[in-house]
Amino acid sequence: MKLQQAYVSEAVAIGTWSVIGYKGPGDNTNATGATGGASSKTNNFSYKDTTGYANNTAALDATGKVGFTAHNEAKLNDCTQGDHWTITVKSGSAAGEATFIPSTLNQDCLQLTPNWNQIGK
């Protein structure tokens, strides 16, 4: 999030993982082109950057754009396999400022990452 915020403060736009200098945990697959879609994978999780960027950026607006998704590869306790963790990036209250909104999409998965919803706050 610090890399993304630094990019937002300069470009007033959201950047792809590659343009902000981020590499996810584990084995990385960097998307080719400037539309996003980079990913990484460990034994238990896979992580994705969003697609739909143009020239490595997306407009920063009040609607927001999911900039990070985490997917558990197998059922973990009561948390079913799937995309359960996201971070949405929206425009902040001032120009060049972003708001990061973490979300655990399944409450059974929140116990695995109890501090997830506090990221960026």
mmCIF file of N, CA and C in Angstrom:
data_model
loop_
_atom_site.group_PDB
_atom_site.id
_atom_site.type_symbol
_atom_site.label_atom_id
_atom_site.label_comp_id
_atom_site.label_asym_id
_atom_site.label_seq_id
_atom_site.Cartn_x
_atom_site.Cartn_y
_atom_site.Cartn_z
ATOM 1 N N MET A 1 0.820 -1.179 0.000
ATOM 2 C CA MET A 1 0.000 0.000 0.000
ATOM 3 C C MET A 1 0.869 1.251 0.000
ATOM 4 N N LYS A 2 2.032 1.191 0.621
ATOM 5 C CA LYS A 2 2.910 2.357 0.605
ATOM 6 C C LYS A 2 3.420 2.637 -0.806
ATOM 7 N N LEU A 3 3.711 1.580 -1.550
ATOM 8 C CA LEU A 3 4.142 1.778 -2.935
ATOM 9 C C LEU A 3 3.022 2.393 -3.763
ATOM 10 N N GLN A 4 1.805 1.894 -3.573
ATOM 11 C CA GLN A 4 0.668 2.426 -4.317
ATOM 12 C C GLN A 4 0.394 3.877 -3.937
ATOM 13 N N GLN A 5 0.457 4.193 -2.642
ATOM 14 C CA GLN A 5 0.203 5.565 -2.200
ATOM 15 C C GLN A 5 1.252 6.527 -2.761
ATOM 16 N N ALA A 6 2.504 6.086 -2.798
ATOM 17 C CA ALA A 6 3.556 6.930 -3.369
ATOM 18 C C ALA A 6 3.279 7.191 -4.851
ATOM 19 N N TYR A 7 2.841 6.159 -5.564
ATOM 20 C CA TYR A 7 2.529 6.331 -6.976
ATOM 21 C C TYR A 7 1.329 7.256 -7.152
ATOM 22 N N VAL A 8 0.294 7.059 -6.341
ATOM 23 C CA VAL A 8 -0.912 7.896 -6.426
ATOM 24 C C VAL A 8 -0.570 9.357 -6.173
ATOM 25 N N SER A 9 0.290 9.622 -5.213
ATOM 26 C CA SER A 9 0.615 11.018 -4.890
ATOM 27 C C SER A 9 1.333 11.722 -6.035
ATOM 28 N N GLU A 10 2.032 10.954 -6.862
ATOM 29 C CA GLU A 10 2.734 11.556 -7.998
ATOM 30 C C GLU A 10 1.894 11.569 -9.276
ATOM 31 N N ALA A 11 1.176 10.480 -9.531
ATOM 32 C CA ALA A 11 0.467 10.344 -10.809
ATOM 33 C C ALA A 11 -1.031 10.636 -10.709
ATOM 34 N N VAL A 12 -1.565 10.725 -9.497
ATOM 35 C CA VAL A 12 -3.006 10.880 -9.259
ATOM 36 C C VAL A 12 -3.771 9.794 -10.032
ATOM 37 N N ALA A 13 -3.230 8.584 -9.987
ATOM 38 C CA ALA A 13 -3.826 7.414 -10.623
ATOM 39 C C ALA A 13 -3.310 6.176 -9.897
ATOM 40 N N ILE A 14 -4.009 5.065 -10.077
ATOM 41 C CA ILE A 14 -3.590 3.793 -9.500
ATOM 42 C C ILE A 14 -2.650 3.121 -10.494
ATOM 43 N N GLY A 15 -1.581 2.504 -9.995
ATOM 44 C CA GLY A 15 -0.626 1.841 -10.876
ATOM 45 C C GLY A 15 -0.670 0.328 -10.763
ATOM 46 N N THR A 16 -0.284 -0.349 -11.841
ATOM 47 C CA THR A 16 -0.171 -1.810 -11.819
ATOM 48 C C THR A 16 0.952 -2.207 -10.872
ATOM 49 N N TRP A 17 0.986 -3.480 -10.506
ATOM 50 C CA TRP A 17 2.069 -3.956 -9.644
ATOM 51 C C TRP A 17 3.427 -3.627 -10.242
ATOM 52 N N SER A 18 3.583 -3.841 -11.543
ATOM 53 C CA SER A 18 4.902 -3.629 -12.144
ATOM 54 C C SER A 18 5.307 -2.161 -12.129
ATOM 55 N N VAL A 19 4.386 -1.251 -12.376
ATOM 56 C CA VAL A 19 4.751 0.163 -12.435
ATOM 57 C C VAL A 19 5.035 0.739 -11.038
ATOM 58 N N ILE A 20 4.423 0.171 -9.989
ATOM 59 C CA ILE A 20 4.705 0.668 -8.632
ATOM 60 C C ILE A 20 5.871 -0.075 -7.990
ATOM 61 N N GLY A 21 6.378 -1.122 -8.657
ATOM 62 C CA GLY A 21 7.534 -1.854 -8.152
ATOM 63 C C GLY A 21 7.195 -2.940 -7.148
ATOM 64 N N TYR A 22 5.988 -3.499 -7.220
ATOM 65 C CA TYR A 22 5.573 -4.539 -6.272
ATOM 66 C C TYR A 22 5.707 -5.919 -6.887
ATOM 67 N N LYS A 23 6.152 -6.874 -6.074
ATOM 68 C CA LYS A 23 6.151 -8.280 -6.448
ATOM 69 C C LYS A 23 5.460 -9.021 -5.327
ATOM 70 N N GLY A 24 4.503 -9.857 -5.674
ATOM 71 C CA GLY A 24 3.774 -10.626 -4.676
ATOM 72 C C GLY A 24 4.639 -11.729 -4.082
ATOM 73 N N PRO A 25 4.163 -12.345 -2.998
ATOM 74 C CA PRO A 25 4.911 -13.428 -2.362
ATOM 75 C C PRO A 25 4.989 -14.672 -3.255
ATOM 76 N N GLY A 26 6.044 -15.441 -3.114
ATOM 77 C CA GLY A 26 6.167 -16.700 -3.843
ATOM 78 C C GLY A 26 6.598 -16.517 -5.278
ATOM 79 N N ASP A 27 6.121 -17.423 -6.136
ATOM 80 C CA ASP A 27 6.459 -17.408 -7.555
ATOM 81 C C ASP A 27 5.613 -16.361 -8.264
ATOM 82 N N ASN A 28 6.279 -15.481 -8.996
ATOM 83 C CA ASN A 28 5.591 -14.382 -9.669
ATOM 84 C C ASN A 28 5.415 -14.625 -11.154
ATOM 85 N N THR A 29 4.252 -14.216 -11.653
ATOM 86 C CA THR A 29 3.966 -14.183 -13.078
ATOM 87 C C THR A 29 3.605 -12.741 -13.394
ATOM 88 N N ASN A 30 4.502 -12.053 -14.035
ATOM 89 C CA ASN A 30 4.232 -10.663 -14.371
ATOM 90 C C ASN A 30 3.464 -10.606 -15.670
ATOM 91 N N ALA A 31 2.413 -9.848 -15.665
ATOM 92 C CA ALA A 31 1.600 -9.690 -16.868
ATOM 93 C C ALA A 31 2.403 -8.945 -17.916
ATOM 94 N N THR A 32 2.222 -9.327 -19.157
ATOM 95 C CA THR A 32 2.870 -8.601 -20.240
ATOM 96 C C THR A 32 1.930 -7.504 -20.704
ATOM 97 N N GLY A 33 2.482 -6.471 -21.221
ATOM 98 C CA GLY A 33 1.672 -5.341 -21.655
ATOM 99 C C GLY A 33 1.405 -4.402 -20.495
ATOM 100 N N ALA A 34 0.526 -3.467 -20.713
ATOM 101 C CA ALA A 34 0.288 -2.414 -19.731
ATOM 102 C C ALA A 34 -1.131 -2.441 -19.178
ATOM 103 N N THR A 35 -1.747 -3.643 -19.147
ATOM 104 C CA THR A 35 -3.133 -3.728 -18.694
ATOM 105 C C THR A 35 -3.297 -4.368 -17.328
ATOM 106 N N GLY A 36 -2.197 -4.710 -16.652
ATOM 107 C CA GLY A 36 -2.275 -5.321 -15.328
ATOM 108 C C GLY A 36 -2.383 -6.825 -15.414
ATOM 109 N N GLY A 37 -2.798 -7.448 -14.321
ATOM 110 C CA GLY A 37 -2.988 -8.883 -14.304
ATOM 111 C C GLY A 37 -1.814 -9.697 -13.800
ATOM 112 N N ALA A 38 -0.838 -9.052 -13.163
ATOM 113 C CA ALA A 38 0.269 -9.806 -12.584
ATOM 114 C C ALA A 38 -0.266 -10.683 -11.454
ATOM 115 N N SER A 39 0.448 -11.761 -11.151
ATOM 116 C CA SER A 39 0.018 -12.647 -10.076
ATOM 117 C C SER A 39 1.219 -13.298 -9.419
ATOM 118 N N SER A 40 0.986 -13.875 -8.265
ATOM 119 C CA SER A 40 2.008 -14.656 -7.587
ATOM 120 C C SER A 40 1.320 -15.771 -6.823
ATOM 121 N N LYS A 41 2.111 -16.779 -6.440
ATOM 122 C CA LYS A 41 1.509 -17.955 -5.805
ATOM 123 C C LYS A 41 2.473 -18.596 -4.822
ATOM 124 N N THR A 42 1.916 -18.974 -3.665
ATOM 125 C CA THR A 42 2.633 -19.780 -2.685
ATOM 126 C C THR A 42 1.890 -21.111 -2.587
ATOM 127 N N ASN A 43 2.282 -21.981 -1.665
ATOM 128 C CA ASN A 43 1.601 -23.271 -1.530
ATOM 129 C C ASN A 43 0.133 -23.124 -1.161
ATOM 130 N N ASN A 44 -0.200 -22.136 -0.339
ATOM 131 C CA ASN A 44 -1.558 -22.012 0.174
ATOM 132 C C ASN A 44 -2.379 -20.885 -0.436
ATOM 133 N N PHE A 45 -1.722 -19.895 -1.032
ATOM 134 C CA PHE A 45 -2.436 -18.717 -1.522
ATOM 135 C C PHE A 45 -1.948 -18.303 -2.899
ATOM 136 N N SER A 46 -2.831 -17.674 -3.645
ATOM 137 C CA SER A 46 -2.435 -16.981 -4.868
ATOM 138 C C SER A 46 -2.924 -15.542 -4.751
ATOM 139 N N TYR A 47 -2.204 -14.635 -5.380
ATOM 140 C CA TYR A 47 -2.458 -13.198 -5.271
ATOM 141 C C TYR A 47 -2.548 -12.626 -6.671
ATOM 142 N N LYS A 48 -3.450 -11.654 -6.862
ATOM 143 C CA LYS A 48 -3.630 -11.093 -8.197
ATOM 144 C C LYS A 48 -3.740 -9.574 -8.159
ATOM 145 N N ASP A 49 -3.161 -8.981 -9.171
ATOM 146 C CA ASP A 49 -3.368 -7.582 -9.484
ATOM 147 C C ASP A 49 -4.579 -7.536 -10.411
ATOM 148 N N THR A 50 -5.291 -6.460 -10.401
ATOM 149 C CA THR A 50 -6.464 -6.328 -11.261
ATOM 150 C C THR A 50 -6.045 -6.076 -12.699
ATOM 151 N N THR A 51 -6.898 -6.430 -13.625
ATOM 152 C CA THR A 51 -6.690 -6.114 -15.039
ATOM 153 C C THR A 51 -7.518 -4.873 -15.374
ATOM 154 N N GLY A 52 -7.415 -4.426 -16.594
ATOM 155 C CA GLY A 52 -8.211 -3.288 -17.049
ATOM 156 C C GLY A 52 -7.507 -1.956 -16.924
ATOM 157 N N TYR A 53 -6.209 -1.968 -16.723
ATOM 158 C CA TYR A 53 -5.437 -0.735 -16.704
ATOM 159 C C TYR A 53 -5.151 -0.310 -18.144
ATOM 160 N N ALA A 54 -4.867 0.942 -18.342
ATOM 161 C CA ALA A 54 -4.408 1.447 -19.635
ATOM 162 C C ALA A 54 -3.080 2.143 -19.390
ATOM 163 N N ASN A 55 -2.051 1.736 -20.109
ATOM 164 C CA ASN A 55 -0.712 2.301 -19.913
ATOM 165 C C ASN A 55 -0.270 2.200 -18.458
ATOM 166 N N ASN A 56 -0.539 1.058 -17.817
ATOM 167 C CA ASN A 56 -0.142 0.753 -16.443
ATOM 168 C C ASN A 56 -0.855 1.568 -15.372
ATOM 169 N N THR A 57 -1.883 2.312 -15.721
ATOM 170 C CA THR A 57 -2.594 3.115 -14.728
ATOM 171 C C THR A 57 -4.106 2.970 -14.887
ATOM 172 N N ALA A 58 -4.809 3.332 -13.825
ATOM 173 C CA ALA A 58 -6.268 3.413 -13.853
ATOM 174 C C ALA A 58 -6.643 4.690 -13.110
ATOM 175 N N ALA A 59 -7.697 5.312 -13.553
ATOM 176 C CA ALA A 59 -8.132 6.559 -12.915
ATOM 177 C C ALA A 59 -8.469 6.317 -11.451
ATOM 178 N N LEU A 60 -8.116 7.253 -10.633
ATOM 179 C CA LEU A 60 -8.438 7.226 -9.211
ATOM 180 C C LEU A 60 -9.767 7.945 -9.048
ATOM 181 N N ASP A 61 -10.797 7.224 -8.590
ATOM 182 C CA ASP A 61 -12.116 7.839 -8.460
ATOM 183 C C ASP A 61 -12.817 7.358 -7.194
ATOM 184 N N ALA A 62 -13.982 7.891 -6.947
ATOM 185 C CA ALA A 62 -14.736 7.575 -5.731
ATOM 186 C C ALA A 62 -15.334 6.173 -5.770
ATOM 187 N N THR A 63 -15.476 5.594 -6.958
ATOM 188 C CA THR A 63 -16.014 4.240 -7.076
ATOM 189 C C THR A 63 -15.006 3.215 -6.583
ATOM 190 N N GLY A 64 -13.754 3.426 -6.919
ATOM 191 C CA GLY A 64 -12.685 2.530 -6.492
ATOM 192 C C GLY A 64 -12.412 1.412 -7.474
ATOM 193 N N LYS A 65 -11.254 0.799 -7.299
ATOM 194 C CA LYS A 65 -10.820 -0.314 -8.134
ATOM 195 C C LYS A 65 -10.124 -1.313 -7.220
ATOM 196 N N VAL A 66 -10.488 -2.570 -7.351
ATOM 197 C CA VAL A 66 -9.827 -3.608 -6.562
ATOM 198 C C VAL A 66 -8.395 -3.710 -7.063
ATOM 199 N N GLY A 67 -7.451 -3.461 -6.194
ATOM 200 C CA GLY A 67 -6.048 -3.462 -6.583
ATOM 201 C C GLY A 67 -5.281 -4.683 -6.123
ATOM 202 N N PHE A 68 -5.909 -5.542 -5.313
ATOM 203 C CA PHE A 68 -5.212 -6.699 -4.763
ATOM 204 C C PHE A 68 -6.260 -7.726 -4.357
ATOM 205 N N THR A 69 -6.064 -8.966 -4.757
ATOM 206 C CA THR A 69 -6.952 -10.056 -4.364
ATOM 207 C C THR A 69 -6.105 -11.226 -3.888
ATOM 208 N N ALA A 70 -6.504 -11.828 -2.766
ATOM 209 C CA ALA A 70 -5.846 -13.036 -2.269
ATOM 210 C C ALA A 70 -6.847 -14.184 -2.294
ATOM 211 N N HIS A 71 -6.374 -15.345 -2.727
ATOM 212 C CA HIS A 71 -7.209 -16.535 -2.939
ATOM 213 C C HIS A 71 -6.555 -17.703 -2.212
ATOM 214 N N ASN A 72 -7.295 -18.350 -1.296
ATOM 215 C CA ASN A 72 -6.727 -19.547 -0.674
ATOM 216 C C ASN A 72 -6.950 -20.745 -1.601
ATOM 217 N N GLU A 73 -5.901 -21.538 -1.785
ATOM 218 C CA GLU A 73 -5.904 -22.644 -2.734
ATOM 219 C C GLU A 73 -6.629 -23.881 -2.218
ATOM 220 N N ALA A 74 -6.828 -23.970 -0.924
ATOM 221 C CA ALA A 74 -7.515 -25.112 -0.324
ATOM 222 C C ALA A 74 -8.365 -24.603 0.829
ATOM 223 N N LYS A 75 -9.284 -25.415 1.285
ATOM 224 C CA LYS A 75 -10.093 -25.049 2.445
ATOM 225 C C LYS A 75 -9.173 -24.949 3.660
ATOM 226 N N LEU A 76 -9.297 -23.867 4.391
ATOM 227 C CA LEU A 76 -8.490 -23.643 5.596
ATOM 228 C C LEU A 76 -9.450 -23.436 6.766
ATOM 229 N N ASN A 77 -9.508 -24.397 7.679
ATOM 230 C CA ASN A 77 -10.497 -24.386 8.765
ATOM 231 C C ASN A 77 -11.892 -24.267 8.151
ATOM 232 N N ASP A 78 -12.672 -23.256 8.539
ATOM 233 C CA ASP A 78 -14.015 -23.073 7.990
ATOM 234 C C ASP A 78 -14.024 -22.183 6.748
ATOM 235 N N CYS A 79 -12.875 -21.753 6.314
ATOM 236 C CA CYS A 79 -12.760 -20.859 5.161
ATOM 237 C C CYS A 79 -12.664 -21.687 3.879
ATOM 238 N N THR A 80 -13.701 -21.601 3.050
ATOM 239 C CA THR A 80 -13.720 -22.357 1.804
ATOM 240 C C THR A 80 -12.691 -21.803 0.824
ATOM 241 N N GLN A 81 -12.342 -22.603 -0.153
ATOM 242 C CA GLN A 81 -11.399 -22.170 -1.177
ATOM 243 C C GLN A 81 -12.004 -21.021 -1.986
ATOM 244 N N GLY A 82 -11.213 -19.978 -2.266
ATOM 245 C CA GLY A 82 -11.714 -18.897 -3.115
ATOM 246 C C GLY A 82 -11.064 -17.557 -2.850
ATOM 247 N N ASP A 83 -11.524 -16.541 -3.604
ATOM 248 C CA ASP A 83 -11.048 -15.167 -3.456
ATOM 249 C C ASP A 83 -11.782 -14.529 -2.278
ATOM 250 N N HIS A 84 -11.122 -14.445 -1.149
ATOM 251 C CA HIS A 84 -11.793 -13.947 0.050
ATOM 252 C C HIS A 84 -11.220 -12.645 0.598
ATOM 253 N N TRP A 85 -10.073 -12.205 0.110
ATOM 254 C CA TRP A 85 -9.458 -10.994 0.631
ATOM 255 C C TRP A 85 -9.189 -10.018 -0.511
ATOM 256 N N THR A 86 -9.607 -8.781 -0.354
ATOM 257 C CA THR A 86 -9.375 -7.770 -1.383
ATOM 258 C C THR A 86 -8.964 -6.453 -0.728
ATOM 259 N N ILE A 87 -8.315 -5.618 -1.524
ATOM 260 C CA ILE A 87 -8.075 -4.231 -1.142
ATOM 261 C C ILE A 87 -8.526 -3.372 -2.310
ATOM 262 N N THR A 88 -9.476 -2.498 -2.037
ATOM 263 C CA THR A 88 -9.993 -1.571 -3.033
ATOM 264 C C THR A 88 -9.330 -0.218 -2.825
ATOM 265 N N VAL A 89 -8.936 0.423 -3.902
ATOM 266 C CA VAL A 89 -8.295 1.735 -3.846
ATOM 267 C C VAL A 89 -9.271 2.760 -4.404
ATOM 268 N N LYS A 90 -9.563 3.782 -3.594
ATOM 269 C CA LYS A 90 -10.482 4.853 -4.005
ATOM 270 C C LYS A 90 -9.784 6.191 -3.820
ATOM 271 N N SER A 91 -10.343 7.221 -4.437
ATOM 272 C CA SER A 91 -9.785 8.559 -4.242
ATOM 273 C C SER A 91 -10.008 8.988 -2.799
ATOM 274 N N GLY A 92 -9.048 9.742 -2.283
ATOM 275 C CA GLY A 92 -9.144 10.263 -0.926
ATOM 276 C C GLY A 92 -9.801 11.623 -0.909
ATOM 277 N N SER A 93 -9.676 12.299 0.212
ATOM 278 C CA SER A 93 -10.332 13.595 0.366
ATOM 279 C C SER A 93 -9.581 14.735 -0.326
ATOM 280 N N ALA A 94 -8.320 14.508 -0.689
ATOM 281 C CA ALA A 94 -7.536 15.546 -1.359
ATOM 282 C C ALA A 94 -6.923 14.967 -2.636
ATOM 283 N N ALA A 95 -6.558 15.838 -3.558
ATOM 284 C CA ALA A 95 -5.929 15.390 -4.804
ATOM 285 C C ALA A 95 -4.630 14.662 -4.484
ATOM 286 N N GLY A 96 -4.382 13.558 -5.164
ATOM 287 C CA GLY A 96 -3.162 12.794 -4.945
ATOM 288 C C GLY A 96 -3.197 11.947 -3.687
ATOM 289 N N GLU A 97 -4.370 11.735 -3.129
ATOM 290 C CA GLU A 97 -4.509 10.929 -1.927
ATOM 291 C C GLU A 97 -5.436 9.758 -2.219
ATOM 292 N N ALA A 98 -5.091 8.578 -1.710
ATOM 293 C CA ALA A 98 -5.910 7.392 -1.914
ATOM 294 C C ALA A 98 -6.411 6.860 -0.580
ATOM 295 N N THR A 99 -7.552 6.193 -0.627
ATOM 296 C CA THR A 99 -8.104 5.494 0.514
ATOM 297 C C THR A 99 -8.079 4.011 0.177
ATOM 298 N N PHE A 100 -7.580 3.193 1.099
ATOM 299 C CA PHE A 100 -7.483 1.759 0.890
ATOM 300 C C PHE A 100 -8.531 1.073 1.750
ATOM 301 N N ILE A 101 -9.354 0.242 1.123
ATOM 302 C CA ILE A 101 -10.442 -0.418 1.833
ATOM 303 C C ILE A 101 -10.227 -1.930 1.771
ATOM 304 N N PRO A 102 -9.721 -2.509 2.879
ATOM 305 C CA PRO A 102 -9.555 -3.959 2.914
ATOM 306 C C PRO A 102 -10.893 -4.625 3.190
ATOM 307 N N SER A 103 -11.077 -5.797 2.625
ATOM 308 C CA SER A 103 -12.332 -6.514 2.831
ATOM 309 C C SER A 103 -12.061 -8.009 2.896
ATOM 310 N N THR A 104 -12.654 -8.662 3.868
ATOM 311 C CA THR A 104 -12.677 -10.115 3.931
ATOM 312 C C THR A 104 -14.078 -10.501 3.499
ATOM 313 N N LEU A 105 -14.201 -11.117 2.340
ATOM 314 C CA LEU A 105 -15.490 -11.358 1.734
ATOM 315 C C LEU A 105 -16.273 -12.492 2.391
ATOM 316 N N ASN A 106 -15.598 -13.286 3.214
ATOM 317 C CA ASN A 106 -16.252 -14.400 3.894
ATOM 318 C C ASN A 106 -15.873 -14.324 5.370
ATOM 319 N N GLN A 107 -16.840 -14.204 6.238
ATOM 320 C CA GLN A 107 -16.559 -14.051 7.669
ATOM 321 C C GLN A 107 -15.852 -15.268 8.255
ATOM 322 N N ASP A 108 -16.020 -16.454 7.656
ATOM 323 C CA ASP A 108 -15.306 -17.637 8.134
ATOM 324 C C ASP A 108 -13.807 -17.530 7.865
ATOM 325 N N CYS A 109 -13.405 -16.637 6.976
ATOM 326 C CA CYS A 109 -11.989 -16.457 6.657
ATOM 327 C C CYS A 109 -11.344 -15.371 7.511
ATOM 328 N N LEU A 110 -12.147 -14.549 8.126
ATOM 329 C CA LEU A 110 -11.617 -13.454 8.940
ATOM 330 C C LEU A 110 -10.761 -13.970 10.093
ATOM 331 N N GLN A 111 -11.092 -15.138 10.636
ATOM 332 C CA GLN A 111 -10.313 -15.690 11.744
ATOM 333 C C GLN A 111 -8.878 -16.032 11.325
ATOM 334 N N LEU A 112 -8.638 -16.282 10.042
ATOM 335 C CA LEU A 112 -7.289 -16.571 9.559
ATOM 336 C C LEU A 112 -6.429 -15.315 9.496
ATOM 337 N N THR A 113 -7.061 -14.176 9.272
ATOM 338 C CA THR A 113 -6.349 -12.905 9.150
ATOM 339 C C THR A 113 -7.110 -11.842 9.952
ATOM 340 N N PRO A 114 -7.109 -11.937 11.279
ATOM 341 C CA PRO A 114 -7.953 -11.047 12.084
ATOM 342 C C PRO A 114 -7.630 -9.565 11.936
ATOM 343 N N ASN A 115 -6.441 -9.214 11.499
ATOM 344 C CA ASN A 115 -6.078 -7.805 11.350
ATOM 345 C C ASN A 115 -6.243 -7.301 9.919
ATOM 346 N N TRP A 116 -6.693 -8.147 8.999
ATOM 347 C CA TRP A 116 -6.808 -7.750 7.601
ATOM 348 C C TRP A 116 -7.633 -6.500 7.419
ATOM 349 N N ASN A 117 -8.770 -6.420 8.055
ATOM 350 C CA ASN A 117 -9.664 -5.273 7.865
ATOM 351 C C ASN A 117 -9.130 -3.992 8.503
ATOM 352 N N GLN A 118 -7.987 -4.071 9.181
ATOM 353 C CA GLN A 118 -7.365 -2.874 9.772
ATOM 354 C C GLN A 118 -6.240 -2.324 8.902
ATOM 355 N N ILE A 119 -5.925 -3.007 7.801
ATOM 356 C CA ILE A 119 -4.851 -2.551 6.914
ATOM 357 C C ILE A 119 -5.172 -1.160 6.378
ATOM 358 N N GLY A 120 -4.217 -0.275 6.459
ATOM 359 C CA GLY A 120 -4.378 1.071 5.914
ATOM 360 C C GLY A 120 -5.175 2.018 6.781
ATOM 361 N N LYS A 121 -5.510 1.601 7.999
ATOM 362 C CA LYS A 121 -6.307 2.462 8.871
ATOM 363 C C LYS A 121 -5.490 2.966 10.021
#
